[in-house]
Short mmCIF file of C-alpha atoms and ligand atoms in Angstrom, two decimals:
data_model
loop_
_atom_site.label_atom_id
_atom_site.label_comp_id
_atom_site.label_asym_id
_atom_site.label_seq_id
_atom_site.Cartn_x
_atom_site.Cartn_y
_atom_site.Cartn_z
CA MET A 9 -4.96 39.05 8.23
CA THR A 10 -6.79 37.50 11.19
CA VAL A 11 -3.94 36.31 13.35
CA GLN A 12 -5.16 34.23 16.25
CA PRO A 13 -3.22 35.68 19.17
CA GLY A 14 -0.75 33.43 20.88
CA TRP A 15 0.50 31.23 18.08
CA ASP A 16 3.88 32.87 17.83
CA ALA A 17 4.32 32.89 21.63
CA VAL A 18 4.14 29.09 21.82
CA TYR A 19 7.23 28.90 19.60
CA VAL A 20 9.34 31.15 21.82
CA ALA A 21 8.49 29.39 25.10
CA ASP A 22 11.18 27.33 26.86
CA GLN A 23 9.39 24.06 26.16
CA PRO A 24 8.30 23.16 22.64
CA PRO A 25 4.52 22.80 22.35
CA PRO A 26 2.99 19.29 22.60
CA TRP A 27 2.74 18.77 18.84
CA ASP A 28 6.27 19.97 18.05
CA ILE A 29 7.97 16.60 18.48
CA GLY A 30 11.12 17.24 16.45
CA ARG A 31 10.28 14.58 13.87
CA PRO A 32 7.53 14.02 11.32
CA GLN A 33 4.21 12.52 12.36
CA PRO A 34 4.31 8.73 11.80
CA VAL A 35 1.05 8.87 9.83
CA PHE A 36 2.56 11.30 7.33
CA ILE A 37 5.72 9.19 7.04
CA ARG A 38 3.48 6.30 6.05
CA LEU A 39 1.76 8.44 3.41
CA ALA A 40 5.15 9.52 2.05
CA GLU A 41 6.31 5.91 1.89
CA GLN A 42 3.18 5.15 -0.12
CA GLY A 43 4.22 7.85 -2.61
CA LEU A 44 1.23 10.05 -1.79
CA LEU A 45 3.09 13.23 -0.76
CA ARG A 46 3.93 14.28 -4.28
CA GLY A 47 4.08 17.15 -6.74
CA GLN A 48 3.72 20.70 -5.59
CA LEU A 49 2.88 20.29 -1.96
CA LEU A 50 1.64 22.73 0.65
CA ASP A 51 2.10 21.98 4.35
CA SER A 52 -0.64 24.18 5.71
CA GLY A 53 0.19 25.49 9.19
CA CYS A 54 3.54 23.70 9.13
CA GLY A 55 4.86 24.72 12.54
CA THR A 56 8.59 24.05 12.61
CA GLY A 57 8.40 22.09 9.38
CA GLU A 58 9.15 18.43 10.14
CA ASN A 59 6.38 17.12 7.87
CA THR A 60 7.33 19.61 5.15
CA MET A 61 10.99 18.55 5.17
CA MET A 62 10.03 14.89 5.18
CA ALA A 63 7.79 15.42 2.13
CA ALA A 64 10.68 17.19 0.37
CA GLU A 65 12.96 14.26 1.16
CA TYR A 66 10.46 11.99 -0.59
CA GLY A 67 10.59 14.19 -3.67
CA ALA A 68 7.73 16.65 -3.24
CA ASP A 69 8.26 20.30 -4.15
CA ALA A 70 7.35 21.28 -0.63
CA LEU A 71 6.31 24.65 0.77
CA GLY A 72 5.42 25.07 4.44
CA VAL A 73 3.47 28.10 5.62
CA ASP A 74 2.57 29.18 9.12
CA VAL A 75 1.27 32.33 10.73
CA ALA A 76 3.90 32.17 13.49
CA PRO A 77 7.14 33.90 12.42
CA HIS A 78 9.20 32.08 15.06
CA ALA A 79 7.94 28.70 13.81
CA ILE A 80 9.00 29.62 10.28
CA GLU A 81 12.35 30.88 11.52
CA GLN A 82 12.96 27.54 13.28
CA ALA A 83 11.82 25.61 10.21
CA ARG A 84 14.21 27.56 7.97
CA ARG A 85 17.07 27.05 10.39
CA LYS A 86 16.45 23.30 10.54
CA ALA A 87 16.12 23.09 6.75
CA ALA A 88 19.40 24.96 6.24
CA GLY A 89 21.16 22.70 8.76
CA ARG A 90 19.88 19.55 7.07
CA GLY A 91 20.31 20.71 3.49
CA SER A 92 16.56 20.31 2.94
CA ALA A 93 14.99 21.66 -0.23
CA ALA A 94 11.78 22.54 1.62
CA ARG A 95 10.79 26.22 1.55
CA PHE A 96 8.99 28.14 4.26
CA GLU A 97 6.92 31.33 4.33
CA VAL A 98 4.94 33.22 6.93
CA ALA A 99 1.34 33.22 5.69
CA ASP A 100 -2.26 33.03 6.90
CA VAL A 101 -3.85 29.76 5.79
CA LEU A 102 -7.26 31.46 5.97
CA ASP A 103 -6.16 33.54 3.00
CA LEU A 104 -3.91 31.37 0.85
CA GLY A 105 -4.63 33.59 -2.14
CA GLN A 106 -1.91 35.82 -0.69
CA LEU A 107 0.64 33.25 -1.93
CA GLY A 108 0.34 34.99 -5.26
CA GLY A 109 -1.55 32.44 -7.30
CA LEU A 110 0.41 29.33 -6.33
CA THR A 111 -1.60 26.12 -6.64
CA PHE A 112 -0.90 22.65 -5.30
CA ASP A 113 -1.30 18.95 -6.09
CA THR A 114 -1.10 17.88 -2.47
CA VAL A 115 -1.93 19.59 0.81
CA VAL A 116 -0.88 18.36 4.23
CA ASP A 117 -2.76 19.56 7.31
CA SER A 118 -1.34 18.14 10.51
CA GLY A 119 -3.29 19.57 13.42
CA VAL A 120 -4.51 22.81 11.89
CA PHE A 121 -8.17 22.31 10.89
CA HIS A 122 -9.03 21.63 14.53
CA VAL A 123 -7.71 24.99 15.76
CA PHE A 124 -10.38 27.04 13.99
CA ASP A 125 -13.81 28.05 15.27
CA ASP A 126 -16.82 27.44 13.01
CA GLU A 127 -16.50 30.73 11.18
CA ASP A 128 -12.79 30.37 10.47
CA ARG A 129 -13.32 26.73 9.56
CA ALA A 130 -15.50 27.78 6.64
CA ARG A 131 -12.92 30.39 5.61
CA TYR A 132 -10.19 27.78 5.83
CA VAL A 133 -11.99 25.32 3.58
CA ALA A 134 -12.64 28.07 1.02
CA SER A 135 -8.99 29.12 1.25
CA LEU A 136 -7.82 25.54 0.62
CA ALA A 137 -10.21 25.28 -2.32
CA SER A 138 -8.65 28.39 -3.85
CA VAL A 139 -5.16 26.86 -4.03
CA MET A 140 -5.87 23.20 -4.77
CA ARG A 141 -5.86 22.11 -8.38
CA PRO A 142 -8.79 20.02 -9.61
CA GLY A 143 -8.09 16.46 -8.49
CA ALA A 144 -5.58 17.58 -5.83
CA THR A 145 -5.62 15.74 -2.51
CA CYS A 146 -5.58 17.06 1.03
CA TYR A 147 -4.43 14.79 3.85
CA LEU A 148 -5.90 16.31 6.97
CA MET A 149 -5.23 14.98 10.45
CA CYS A 150 -7.21 16.43 13.33
CA PHE A 151 -8.10 15.62 16.92
CA SER A 152 -11.01 13.20 16.99
CA ASP A 153 -14.04 12.84 19.22
CA ARG A 154 -12.52 9.50 20.28
CA GLN A 155 -9.96 11.45 22.33
CA PRO A 156 -11.21 11.59 25.93
CA GLY A 157 -11.22 14.73 28.04
CA THR A 158 -11.18 18.35 26.97
CA MET A 159 -7.49 19.24 27.17
CA GLY A 160 -6.05 20.52 23.93
CA PRO A 161 -7.84 21.37 20.70
CA ARG A 162 -11.51 20.87 19.97
CA ARG A 163 -12.60 17.38 19.07
CA ILE A 164 -13.84 16.79 15.54
CA THR A 165 -16.44 14.25 14.44
CA GLN A 166 -16.51 12.49 11.08
CA ASP A 167 -19.82 14.24 10.39
CA GLU A 168 -18.19 17.63 10.91
CA LEU A 169 -15.48 16.73 8.41
CA ALA A 170 -18.12 15.63 5.93
CA ALA A 171 -20.08 18.85 6.45
CA ALA A 172 -17.04 21.09 6.10
CA PHE A 173 -15.90 19.45 2.85
CA ARG A 174 -19.27 18.96 1.20
CA ASP A 175 -19.49 21.23 -1.81
CA GLY A 176 -16.76 20.83 -4.39
CA TRP A 177 -14.97 18.04 -2.56
CA ALA A 178 -14.97 14.27 -2.30
CA ILE A 179 -13.93 12.64 0.94
CA ALA A 180 -12.15 9.46 -0.14
CA SER A 181 -11.69 8.12 3.38
CA ILE A 182 -11.61 8.98 7.06
CA THR A 183 -9.53 6.62 9.18
CA ALA A 184 -8.75 6.43 12.89
CA GLU A 185 -5.10 7.27 13.58
CA THR A 186 -3.03 8.82 16.34
CA PHE A 187 -1.00 11.99 16.70
CA ALA A 188 2.40 11.55 18.29
CA ILE A 189 2.71 14.21 21.00
CA HIS A 190 4.73 15.12 24.04
CA ASN A 191 4.26 17.32 27.13
CA PHE A 192 0.54 16.54 26.95
CA GLY A 193 -0.73 15.37 30.30
CA GLY A 194 1.84 12.59 30.30
CA ALA A 195 0.43 10.99 27.15
CA SER A 196 2.52 10.27 24.06
CA GLU A 197 -0.34 10.05 21.61
CA ALA A 198 -3.80 11.43 20.96
CA GLN A 199 -6.69 10.04 18.94
CA ALA A 200 -7.04 11.53 15.48
CA TRP A 201 -8.92 11.28 12.23
CA LEU A 202 -7.00 11.23 9.00
CA ALA A 203 -9.25 12.51 6.22
CA THR A 204 -8.24 12.06 2.60
CA ILE A 205 -10.09 14.76 0.72
CA GLU A 206 -10.06 15.34 -3.01
CA ARG A 207 -10.76 18.62 -4.70
CA ALA A 208 -13.39 18.08 -7.32
CA GLY A 209 -12.34 18.20 -10.93
CA PRO A 210 -13.97 20.31 -13.64
CA GLY A 211 -17.48 19.21 -14.54
CA SER A 212 -18.11 17.46 -11.25
CA GLY A 213 -20.67 19.95 -10.11
CA SER A 214 -18.58 22.21 -7.91
N1 SAH B 321 1.50 21.20 11.43
C1 SAH B 321 2.37 21.48 12.55
C2 SAH B 321 1.79 22.44 13.57
C3 SAH B 321 0.42 22.06 14.13
S1 SAH B 321 -0.13 23.18 15.42
C4 SAH B 321 2.82 20.20 13.17
O1 SAH B 321 2.30 19.13 12.84
O2 SAH B 321 3.71 20.26 14.02
C5 SAH B 321 -1.15 24.32 14.53
C6 SAH B 321 -0.33 25.30 13.73
O3 SAH B 321 -1.22 26.12 12.99
C7 SAH B 321 0.55 26.23 14.56
O4 SAH B 321 1.87 26.14 14.10
C8 SAH B 321 -0.05 27.62 14.30
O5 SAH B 321 0.91 28.64 14.34
C9 SAH B 321 -0.65 27.43 12.94
N2 SAH B 321 -1.76 28.35 12.61
C10 SAH B 321 -2.83 28.66 13.37
N3 SAH B 321 -3.62 29.54 12.72
C11 SAH B 321 -3.02 29.79 11.53
C12 SAH B 321 -3.34 30.61 10.41
N4 SAH B 321 -4.47 31.35 10.37
N5 SAH B 321 -2.50 30.62 9.35
C13 SAH B 321 -1.36 29.86 9.36
N6 SAH B 321 -1.01 29.07 10.39
C14 SAH B 321 -1.83 29.02 11.46
#
């Protein structure tokens, strides 16, 4: 698999990385409270699993996958300590077919889409398509072009989201939100887009 170098190293450093805040992202808590994190759920690039465990608490059959073995180890340790039903596996989200044919009703992407370059972005979208059932929904939160400066991940425009999820998808909404972060130039939040993206059903031209 194409492992972007460095991902595992950030999870063995002394300080947790800026996004690893030890609690779920507030935006995803809100989605869970609205009953939207449901069914068989994939947390794509789950890091240490806070959003995955939160989804499981709200009743989803939640699986978190990440390419970084130390992130998955931490997620499993936290889940065991909390008695969470969430499951975790090391996997490459650019090749979700390797999950052995698992498919999902709901996908959560908190800060993963924005890590990929253009080529891997296309692979990622195809990989998501391969595991999402017709009518399944992906809630994708990425850094937005409203975030000033250049520190951190690449900024994403709404047009880029629309272009990436054009064929075989329907973007239900893109809303301005914020990531909760720490150790990030003194800031405690960053500007984000939350895209709600539906996988087209049969007969819808995909
Ligand atoms: N969703 C988590 C982590 C976001 S940071 C959270 O909200 O805390 C981006 C994550 O994507 C990192 O954990 C990194 O290890 C993971 N990642 C990057 N490339 C990946 C790939 N190809 N497959 C799986 N995970 C990947």
